[in-house]
Tab-separated table of C-alpha atoms in Angstrom:
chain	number	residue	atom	x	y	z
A	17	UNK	CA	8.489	-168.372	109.138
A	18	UNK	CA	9.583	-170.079	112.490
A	19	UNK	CA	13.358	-170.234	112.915
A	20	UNK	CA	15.512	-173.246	112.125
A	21	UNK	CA	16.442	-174.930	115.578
A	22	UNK	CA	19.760	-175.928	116.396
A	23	UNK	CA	20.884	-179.274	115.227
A	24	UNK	CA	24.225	-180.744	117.085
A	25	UNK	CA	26.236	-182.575	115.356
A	26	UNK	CA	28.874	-184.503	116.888
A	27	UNK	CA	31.722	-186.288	114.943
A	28	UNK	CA	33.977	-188.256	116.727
A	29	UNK	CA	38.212	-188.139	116.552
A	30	UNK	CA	40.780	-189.987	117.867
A	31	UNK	CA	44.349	-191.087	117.106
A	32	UNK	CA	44.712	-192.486	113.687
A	33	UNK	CA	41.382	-191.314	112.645
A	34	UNK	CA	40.996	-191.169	108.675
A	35	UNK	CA	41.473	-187.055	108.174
A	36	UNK	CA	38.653	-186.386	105.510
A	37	UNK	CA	36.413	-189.399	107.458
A	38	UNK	CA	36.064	-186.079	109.672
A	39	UNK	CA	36.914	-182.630	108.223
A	40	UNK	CA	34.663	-184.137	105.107
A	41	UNK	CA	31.146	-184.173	107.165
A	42	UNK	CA	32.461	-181.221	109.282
A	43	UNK	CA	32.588	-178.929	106.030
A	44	UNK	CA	29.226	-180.081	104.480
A	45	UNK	CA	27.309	-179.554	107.586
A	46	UNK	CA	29.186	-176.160	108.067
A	47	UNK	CA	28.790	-175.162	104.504
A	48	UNK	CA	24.915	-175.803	104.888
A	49	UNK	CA	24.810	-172.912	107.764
A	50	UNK	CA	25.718	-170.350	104.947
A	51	UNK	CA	22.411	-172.114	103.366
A	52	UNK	CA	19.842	-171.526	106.296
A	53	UNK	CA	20.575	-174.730	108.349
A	54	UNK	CA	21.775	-174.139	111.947
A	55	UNK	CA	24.460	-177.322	112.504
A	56	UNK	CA	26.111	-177.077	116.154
A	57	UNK	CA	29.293	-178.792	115.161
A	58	UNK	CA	31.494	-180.523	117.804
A	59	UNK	CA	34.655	-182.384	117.425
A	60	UNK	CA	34.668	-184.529	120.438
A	61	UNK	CA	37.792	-187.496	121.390
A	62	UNK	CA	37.665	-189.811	124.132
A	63	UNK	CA	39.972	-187.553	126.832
A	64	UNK	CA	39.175	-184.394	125.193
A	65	UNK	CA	42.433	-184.009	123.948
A	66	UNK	CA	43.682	-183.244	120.468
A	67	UNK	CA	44.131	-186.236	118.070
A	68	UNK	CA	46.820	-187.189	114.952
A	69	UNK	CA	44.971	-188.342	112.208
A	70	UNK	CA	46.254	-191.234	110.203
A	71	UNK	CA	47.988	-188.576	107.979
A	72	UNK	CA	49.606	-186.972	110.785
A	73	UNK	CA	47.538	-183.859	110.462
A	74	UNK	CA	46.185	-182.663	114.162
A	75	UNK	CA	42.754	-182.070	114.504
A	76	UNK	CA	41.597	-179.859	117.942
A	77	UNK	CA	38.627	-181.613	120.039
A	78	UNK	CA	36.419	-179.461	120.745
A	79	UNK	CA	35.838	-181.254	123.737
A	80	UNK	CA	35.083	-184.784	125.628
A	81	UNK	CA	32.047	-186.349	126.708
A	82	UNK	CA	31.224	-184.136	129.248
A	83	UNK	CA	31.284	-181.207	127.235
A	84	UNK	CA	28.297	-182.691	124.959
A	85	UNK	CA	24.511	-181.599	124.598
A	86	UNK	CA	22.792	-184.662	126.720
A	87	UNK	CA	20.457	-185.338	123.033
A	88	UNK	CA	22.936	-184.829	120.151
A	89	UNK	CA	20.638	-184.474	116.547
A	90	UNK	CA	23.560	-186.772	114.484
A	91	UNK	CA	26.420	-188.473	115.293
A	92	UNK	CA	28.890	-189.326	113.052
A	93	UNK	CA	31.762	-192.106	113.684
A	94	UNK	CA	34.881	-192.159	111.213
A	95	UNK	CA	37.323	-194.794	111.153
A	96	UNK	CA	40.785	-195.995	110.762
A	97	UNK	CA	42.328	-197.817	108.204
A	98	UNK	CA	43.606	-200.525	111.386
A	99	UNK	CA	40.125	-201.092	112.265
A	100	UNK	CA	41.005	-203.777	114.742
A	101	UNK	CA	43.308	-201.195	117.498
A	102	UNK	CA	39.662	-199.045	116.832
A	103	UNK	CA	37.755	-201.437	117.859
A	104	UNK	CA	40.236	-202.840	120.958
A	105	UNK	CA	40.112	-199.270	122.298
A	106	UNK	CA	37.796	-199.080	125.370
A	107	UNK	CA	37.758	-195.802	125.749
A	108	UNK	CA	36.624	-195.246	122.058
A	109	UNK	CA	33.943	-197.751	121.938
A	110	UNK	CA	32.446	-196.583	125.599
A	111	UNK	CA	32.352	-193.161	124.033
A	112	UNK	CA	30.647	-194.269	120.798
A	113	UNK	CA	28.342	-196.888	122.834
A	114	UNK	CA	27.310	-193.781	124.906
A	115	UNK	CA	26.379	-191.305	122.049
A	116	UNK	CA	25.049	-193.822	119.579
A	117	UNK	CA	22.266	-194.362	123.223
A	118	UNK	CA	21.763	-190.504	123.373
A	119	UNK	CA	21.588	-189.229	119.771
A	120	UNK	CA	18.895	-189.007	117.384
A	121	UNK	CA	20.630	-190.187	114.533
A	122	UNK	CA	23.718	-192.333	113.812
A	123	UNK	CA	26.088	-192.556	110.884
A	124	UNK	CA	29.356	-193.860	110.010
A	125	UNK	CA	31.943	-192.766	107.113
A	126	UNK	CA	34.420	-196.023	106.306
A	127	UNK	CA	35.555	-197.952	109.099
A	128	UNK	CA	33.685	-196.304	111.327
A	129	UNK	CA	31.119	-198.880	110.737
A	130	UNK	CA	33.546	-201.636	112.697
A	131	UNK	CA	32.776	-199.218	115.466
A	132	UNK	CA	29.475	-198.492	115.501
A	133	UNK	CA	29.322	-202.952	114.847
A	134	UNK	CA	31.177	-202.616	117.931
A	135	UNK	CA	28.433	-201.226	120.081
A	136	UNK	CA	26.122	-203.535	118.216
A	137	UNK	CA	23.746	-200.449	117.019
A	138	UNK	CA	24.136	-202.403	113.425
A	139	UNK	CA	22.858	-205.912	114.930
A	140	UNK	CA	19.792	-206.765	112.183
A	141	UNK	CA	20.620	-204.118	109.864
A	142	UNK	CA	21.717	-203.193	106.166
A	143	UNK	CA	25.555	-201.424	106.465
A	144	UNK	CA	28.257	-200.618	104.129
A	145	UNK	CA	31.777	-199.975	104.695
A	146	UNK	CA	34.610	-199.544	102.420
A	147	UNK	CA	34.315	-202.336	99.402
A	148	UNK	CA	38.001	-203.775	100.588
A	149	UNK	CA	36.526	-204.049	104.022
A	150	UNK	CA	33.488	-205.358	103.187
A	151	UNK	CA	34.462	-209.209	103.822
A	152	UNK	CA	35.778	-208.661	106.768
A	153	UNK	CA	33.033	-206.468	108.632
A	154	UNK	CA	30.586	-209.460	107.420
A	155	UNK	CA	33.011	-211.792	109.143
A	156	UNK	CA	33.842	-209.864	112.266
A	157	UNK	CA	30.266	-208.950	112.917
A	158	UNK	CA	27.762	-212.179	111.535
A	159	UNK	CA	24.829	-210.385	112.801
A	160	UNK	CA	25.092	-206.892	110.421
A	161	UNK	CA	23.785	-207.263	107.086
A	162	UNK	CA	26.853	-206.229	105.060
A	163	UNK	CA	26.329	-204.514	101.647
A	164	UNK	CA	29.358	-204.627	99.362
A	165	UNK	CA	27.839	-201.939	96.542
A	166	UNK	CA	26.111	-199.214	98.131
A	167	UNK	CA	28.156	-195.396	98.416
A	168	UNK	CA	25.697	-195.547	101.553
A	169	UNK	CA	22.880	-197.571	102.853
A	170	UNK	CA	20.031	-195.759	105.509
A	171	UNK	CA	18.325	-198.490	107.990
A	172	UNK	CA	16.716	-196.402	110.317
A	173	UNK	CA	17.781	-194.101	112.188
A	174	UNK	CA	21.567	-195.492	111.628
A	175	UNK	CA	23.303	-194.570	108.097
A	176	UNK	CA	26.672	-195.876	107.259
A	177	UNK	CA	28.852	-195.197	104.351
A	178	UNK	CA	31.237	-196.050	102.522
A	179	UNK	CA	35.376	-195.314	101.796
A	180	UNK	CA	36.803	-192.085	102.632
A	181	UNK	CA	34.934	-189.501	100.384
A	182	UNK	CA	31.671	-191.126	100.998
A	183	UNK	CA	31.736	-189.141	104.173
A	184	UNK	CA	30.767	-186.530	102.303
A	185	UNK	CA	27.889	-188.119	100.235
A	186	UNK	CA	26.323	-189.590	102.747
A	187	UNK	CA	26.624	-185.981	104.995
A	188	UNK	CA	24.480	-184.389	101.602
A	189	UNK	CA	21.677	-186.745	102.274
A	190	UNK	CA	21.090	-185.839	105.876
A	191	UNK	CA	21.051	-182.246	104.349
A	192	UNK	CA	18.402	-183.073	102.282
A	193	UNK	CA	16.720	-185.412	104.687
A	194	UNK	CA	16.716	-182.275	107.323
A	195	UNK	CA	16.722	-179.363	105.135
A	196	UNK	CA	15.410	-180.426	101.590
A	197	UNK	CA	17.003	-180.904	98.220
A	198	UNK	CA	17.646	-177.800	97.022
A	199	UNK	CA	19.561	-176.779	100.261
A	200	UNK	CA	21.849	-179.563	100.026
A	201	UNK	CA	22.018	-178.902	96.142
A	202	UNK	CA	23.249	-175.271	96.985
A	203	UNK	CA	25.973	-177.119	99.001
A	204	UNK	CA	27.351	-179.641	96.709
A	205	UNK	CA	27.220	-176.614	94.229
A	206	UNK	CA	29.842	-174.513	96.518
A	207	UNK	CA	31.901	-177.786	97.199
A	208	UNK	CA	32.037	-178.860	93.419
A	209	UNK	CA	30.857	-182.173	94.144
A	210	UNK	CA	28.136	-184.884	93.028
A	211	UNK	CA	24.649	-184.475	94.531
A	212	UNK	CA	24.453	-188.079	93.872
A	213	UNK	CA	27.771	-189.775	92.898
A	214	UNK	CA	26.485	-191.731	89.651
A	215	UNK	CA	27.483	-195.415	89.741
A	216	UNK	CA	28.370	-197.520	93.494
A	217	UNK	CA	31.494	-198.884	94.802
A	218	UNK	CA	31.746	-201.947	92.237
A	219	UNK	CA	33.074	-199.129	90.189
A	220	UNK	CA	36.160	-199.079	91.986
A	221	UNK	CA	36.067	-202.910	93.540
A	222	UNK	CA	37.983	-205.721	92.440
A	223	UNK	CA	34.223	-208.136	93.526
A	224	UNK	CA	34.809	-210.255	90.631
A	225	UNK	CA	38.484	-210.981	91.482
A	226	UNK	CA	37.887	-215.127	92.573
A	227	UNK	CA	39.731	-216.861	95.182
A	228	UNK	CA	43.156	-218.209	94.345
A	229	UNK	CA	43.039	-221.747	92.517
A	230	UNK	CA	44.791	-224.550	93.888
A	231	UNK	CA	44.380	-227.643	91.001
A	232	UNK	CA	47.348	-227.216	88.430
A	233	UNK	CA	44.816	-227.732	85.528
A	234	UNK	CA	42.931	-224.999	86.929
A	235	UNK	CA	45.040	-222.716	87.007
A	236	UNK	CA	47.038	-223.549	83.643
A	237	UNK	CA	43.745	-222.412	82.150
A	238	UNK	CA	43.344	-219.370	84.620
A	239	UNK	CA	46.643	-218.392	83.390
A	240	UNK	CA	46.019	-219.121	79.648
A	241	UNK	CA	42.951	-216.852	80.161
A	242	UNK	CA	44.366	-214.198	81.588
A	243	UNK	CA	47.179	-214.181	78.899
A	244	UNK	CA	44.647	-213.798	76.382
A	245	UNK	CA	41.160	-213.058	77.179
A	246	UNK	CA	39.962	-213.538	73.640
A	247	UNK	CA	40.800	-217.319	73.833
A	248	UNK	CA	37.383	-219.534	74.045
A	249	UNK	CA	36.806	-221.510	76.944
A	250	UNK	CA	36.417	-224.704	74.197
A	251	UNK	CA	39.753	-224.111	73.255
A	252	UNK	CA	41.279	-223.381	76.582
A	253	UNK	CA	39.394	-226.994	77.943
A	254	UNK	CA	40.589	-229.306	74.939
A	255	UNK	CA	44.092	-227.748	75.600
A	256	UNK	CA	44.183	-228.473	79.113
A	257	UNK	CA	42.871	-231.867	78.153
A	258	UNK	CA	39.591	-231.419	80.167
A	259	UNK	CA	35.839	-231.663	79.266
A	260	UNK	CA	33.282	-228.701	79.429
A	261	UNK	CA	31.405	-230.005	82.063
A	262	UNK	CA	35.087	-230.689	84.562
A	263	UNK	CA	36.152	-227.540	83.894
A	264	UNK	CA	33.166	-226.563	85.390
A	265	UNK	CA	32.832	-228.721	88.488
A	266	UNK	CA	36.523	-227.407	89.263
A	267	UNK	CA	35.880	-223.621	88.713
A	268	UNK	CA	32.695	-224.178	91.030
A	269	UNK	CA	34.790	-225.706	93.502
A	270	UNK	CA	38.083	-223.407	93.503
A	271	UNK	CA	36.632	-220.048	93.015
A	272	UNK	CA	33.134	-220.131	93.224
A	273	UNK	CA	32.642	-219.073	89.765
A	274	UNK	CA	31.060	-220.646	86.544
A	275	UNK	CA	34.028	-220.420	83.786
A	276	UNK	CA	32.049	-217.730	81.601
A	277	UNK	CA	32.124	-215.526	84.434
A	278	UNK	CA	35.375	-216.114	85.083
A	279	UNK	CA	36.035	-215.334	81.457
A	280	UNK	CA	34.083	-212.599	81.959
A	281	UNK	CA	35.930	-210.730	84.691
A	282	UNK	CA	39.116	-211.308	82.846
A	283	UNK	CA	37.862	-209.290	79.915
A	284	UNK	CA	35.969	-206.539	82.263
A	285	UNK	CA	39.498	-206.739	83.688
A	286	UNK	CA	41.301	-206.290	80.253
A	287	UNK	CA	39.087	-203.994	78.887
A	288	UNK	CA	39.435	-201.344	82.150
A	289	UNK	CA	43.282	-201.115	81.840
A	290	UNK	CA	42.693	-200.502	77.812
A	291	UNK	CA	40.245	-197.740	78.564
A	292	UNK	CA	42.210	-196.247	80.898
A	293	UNK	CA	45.417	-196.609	78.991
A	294	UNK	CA	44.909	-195.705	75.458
A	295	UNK	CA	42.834	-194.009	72.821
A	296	UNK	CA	42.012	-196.879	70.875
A	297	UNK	CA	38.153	-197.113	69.686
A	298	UNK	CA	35.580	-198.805	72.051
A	299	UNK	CA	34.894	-201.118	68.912
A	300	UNK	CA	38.925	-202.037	69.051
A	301	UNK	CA	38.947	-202.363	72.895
A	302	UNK	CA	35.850	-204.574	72.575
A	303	UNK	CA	37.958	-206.884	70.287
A	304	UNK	CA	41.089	-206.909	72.197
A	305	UNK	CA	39.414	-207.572	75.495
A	306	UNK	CA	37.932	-210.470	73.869
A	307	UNK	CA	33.957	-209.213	73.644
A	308	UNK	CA	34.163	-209.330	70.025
A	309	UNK	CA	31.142	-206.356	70.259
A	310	UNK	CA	30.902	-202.718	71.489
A	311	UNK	CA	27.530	-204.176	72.292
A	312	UNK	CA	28.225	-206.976	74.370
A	313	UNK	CA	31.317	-204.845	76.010
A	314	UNK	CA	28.880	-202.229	76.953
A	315	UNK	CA	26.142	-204.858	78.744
A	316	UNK	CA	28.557	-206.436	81.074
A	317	UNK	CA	29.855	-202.725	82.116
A	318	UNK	CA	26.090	-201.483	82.755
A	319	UNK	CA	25.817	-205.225	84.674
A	320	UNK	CA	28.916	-204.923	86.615
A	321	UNK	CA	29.640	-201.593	86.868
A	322	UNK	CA	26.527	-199.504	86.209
A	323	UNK	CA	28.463	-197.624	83.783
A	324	UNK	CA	29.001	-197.242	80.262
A	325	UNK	CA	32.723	-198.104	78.432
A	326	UNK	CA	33.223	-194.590	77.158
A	327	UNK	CA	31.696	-193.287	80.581
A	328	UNK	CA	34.146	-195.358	82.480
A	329	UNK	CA	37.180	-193.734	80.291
A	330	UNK	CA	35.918	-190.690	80.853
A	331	UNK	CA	35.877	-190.924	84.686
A	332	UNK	CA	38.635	-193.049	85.209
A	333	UNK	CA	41.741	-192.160	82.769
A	334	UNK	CA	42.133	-188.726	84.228
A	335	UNK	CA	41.788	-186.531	87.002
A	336	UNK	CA	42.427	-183.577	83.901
A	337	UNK	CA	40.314	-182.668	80.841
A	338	UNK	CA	40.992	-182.096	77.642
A	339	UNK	CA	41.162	-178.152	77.503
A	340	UNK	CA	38.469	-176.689	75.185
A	341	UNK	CA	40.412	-175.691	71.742
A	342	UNK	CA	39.125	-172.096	70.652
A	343	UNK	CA	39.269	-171.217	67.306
A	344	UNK	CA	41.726	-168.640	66.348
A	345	UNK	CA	39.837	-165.946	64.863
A	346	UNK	CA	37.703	-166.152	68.078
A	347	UNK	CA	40.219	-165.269	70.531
């Protein structure tokens, strides 16, 4: 069997960097070695010098641009929460412009994706960032394709993920993509993590939040909603002293949403903060959210969420489980 040629792997730092936007790559691609991949990875900053992370951990550079193989295999780009000093920083962007020209393969955890838009390596193509900076990389940078769901999206030769964690999900992929699946199935084994995080980033998103309403009568029923999200829309309109059909034409026109989906989100809403809150049956947090069924509870989750009800409990409620109770006469 031929050996496994060296693949370099350079992740850029610098000051304010996102901490696991680096060391989160870094350990997956080292972890792989111990797997039969041969990852050269370099921690490179602008000057060379060592950085302070946005948590005010320092992170060595293994070097600056000089010190670099002239045709790095993958670059990857992390960000910072203040994308907009990232972006203003010449020396940062130069770098980044430079390597995304020489390397083989491009990828971005988080913000980083503000900098690779920077360089305008994303011009034409699919990208995801962080779901609360989704909006605002579509409006910074017209020309990239923003997704708002994806954990990570792949046009290319340029990959670009999602928040902080991500990082490591989308690092697993160009395992697999290089080395196969069961390689980088070995690795999320030894880092007890997902091989593919079920569900995308609507999970955690507030996309059906709508924009703020300005018309009192509109908002008097926005409130009454949200006060009670088993109320009927029928009701709600003949209390306000508006028809069906205005209550529509104003929901269209201050939040870009019909009123059932507004009445929708509210209960999605409702029903989240019961599921993560209490024990109460996912027939009695159907009725209290306002579904009235399980059934119709569980279809909007799948829709919105790609999840289940008693999935999302399960996920969400806890970072701790329920220790295992062992019968007495079996200990």
């Amino acid at each position: 069997m031929a050996p496994v040629a060296v693949h370099p792997v350079v992740i850029v730092a610098f000051d304010g960097v996102q901490l696991l936007d680096v060391t989160g790559p870094a350990e997956v691609f080292s972890t792989a070695n111990a797997h039969g991949a041969r990852y050269d990875v370099r921690i490179v900053s602008p000057d060379g010098a060592d950085v302070r992370t946005s948590s005010g951990v320092r992170i060595g550079a293994d070097s600056g641009p000089d010190g670099l193989p002239p045709r790095p295999g993958t670059l990857v780009v992390p960000g910072r929460s203040d994308w907009r000093a990232a972006v203003a920083d010449p020396d940062l962007t130069g770098l980044v412009a430079e390597l995304v020209r020489r390397s083989h393969r491009v990828a971005s955890v988080c913000a980083g994706a503000f900098v690779l838009a920077e360089t305008g390596v994303l011009d034409g193509r699919r990208a995801v960032t962080h779901w609360r900076l989704a909006a605002q990389l579509a409006a910074a940078y017209p020309l990239v394709r923003v997704e708002a769901d994806p954990v990570f999206v792949q046009d290319g030769h340029v990959i670009t993920s999602a928040g902080v964690t991500s990082g490591i999900d989308l690092a697993l992929s160009l395992v697999e993509e290089d080395h196969g699946a069961a390689t980088a199935r070995e690795v999320a084994r030894e880092l007890v993590v997902f091989m593919a995080r079920p569900g995308g980033q609507s999970q955690y998103s507030a996309r059906l939040t709508p924009r703020e309403a300005r018309h009192p009568v509109l908002r008097t029923v926005m409130d009454a909603i949200g006060a009670d999200p088993r109320l009927a829309l029928e009701e709600v309109s003949r209390d306000a002293g508006v028809s069906g059909r205005h209550l529509a034409r104003l929901f269209r026109q201050e939040t870009g949403m019909t009123p059932g989906r507004y009445v929708e989100s509210v209960r999605l809403e409702a029903a989240q903060a019961l599921l993560e809150a209490g024990d109460d049956p996912v027939d009695t947090v159907a009725a209290q959210s306002g579904f009235g069924s399980a059934e119709t509870m569980r279809r909007v989750f799948q829709h919105a969420l790609d999840i289940t009800p008693t999935a999302y409990r399960a996920r969400f409620r806890s970072t701790r489980t329920t220790p295992r109770r062992i019968p007495v006469g079996a200990r």
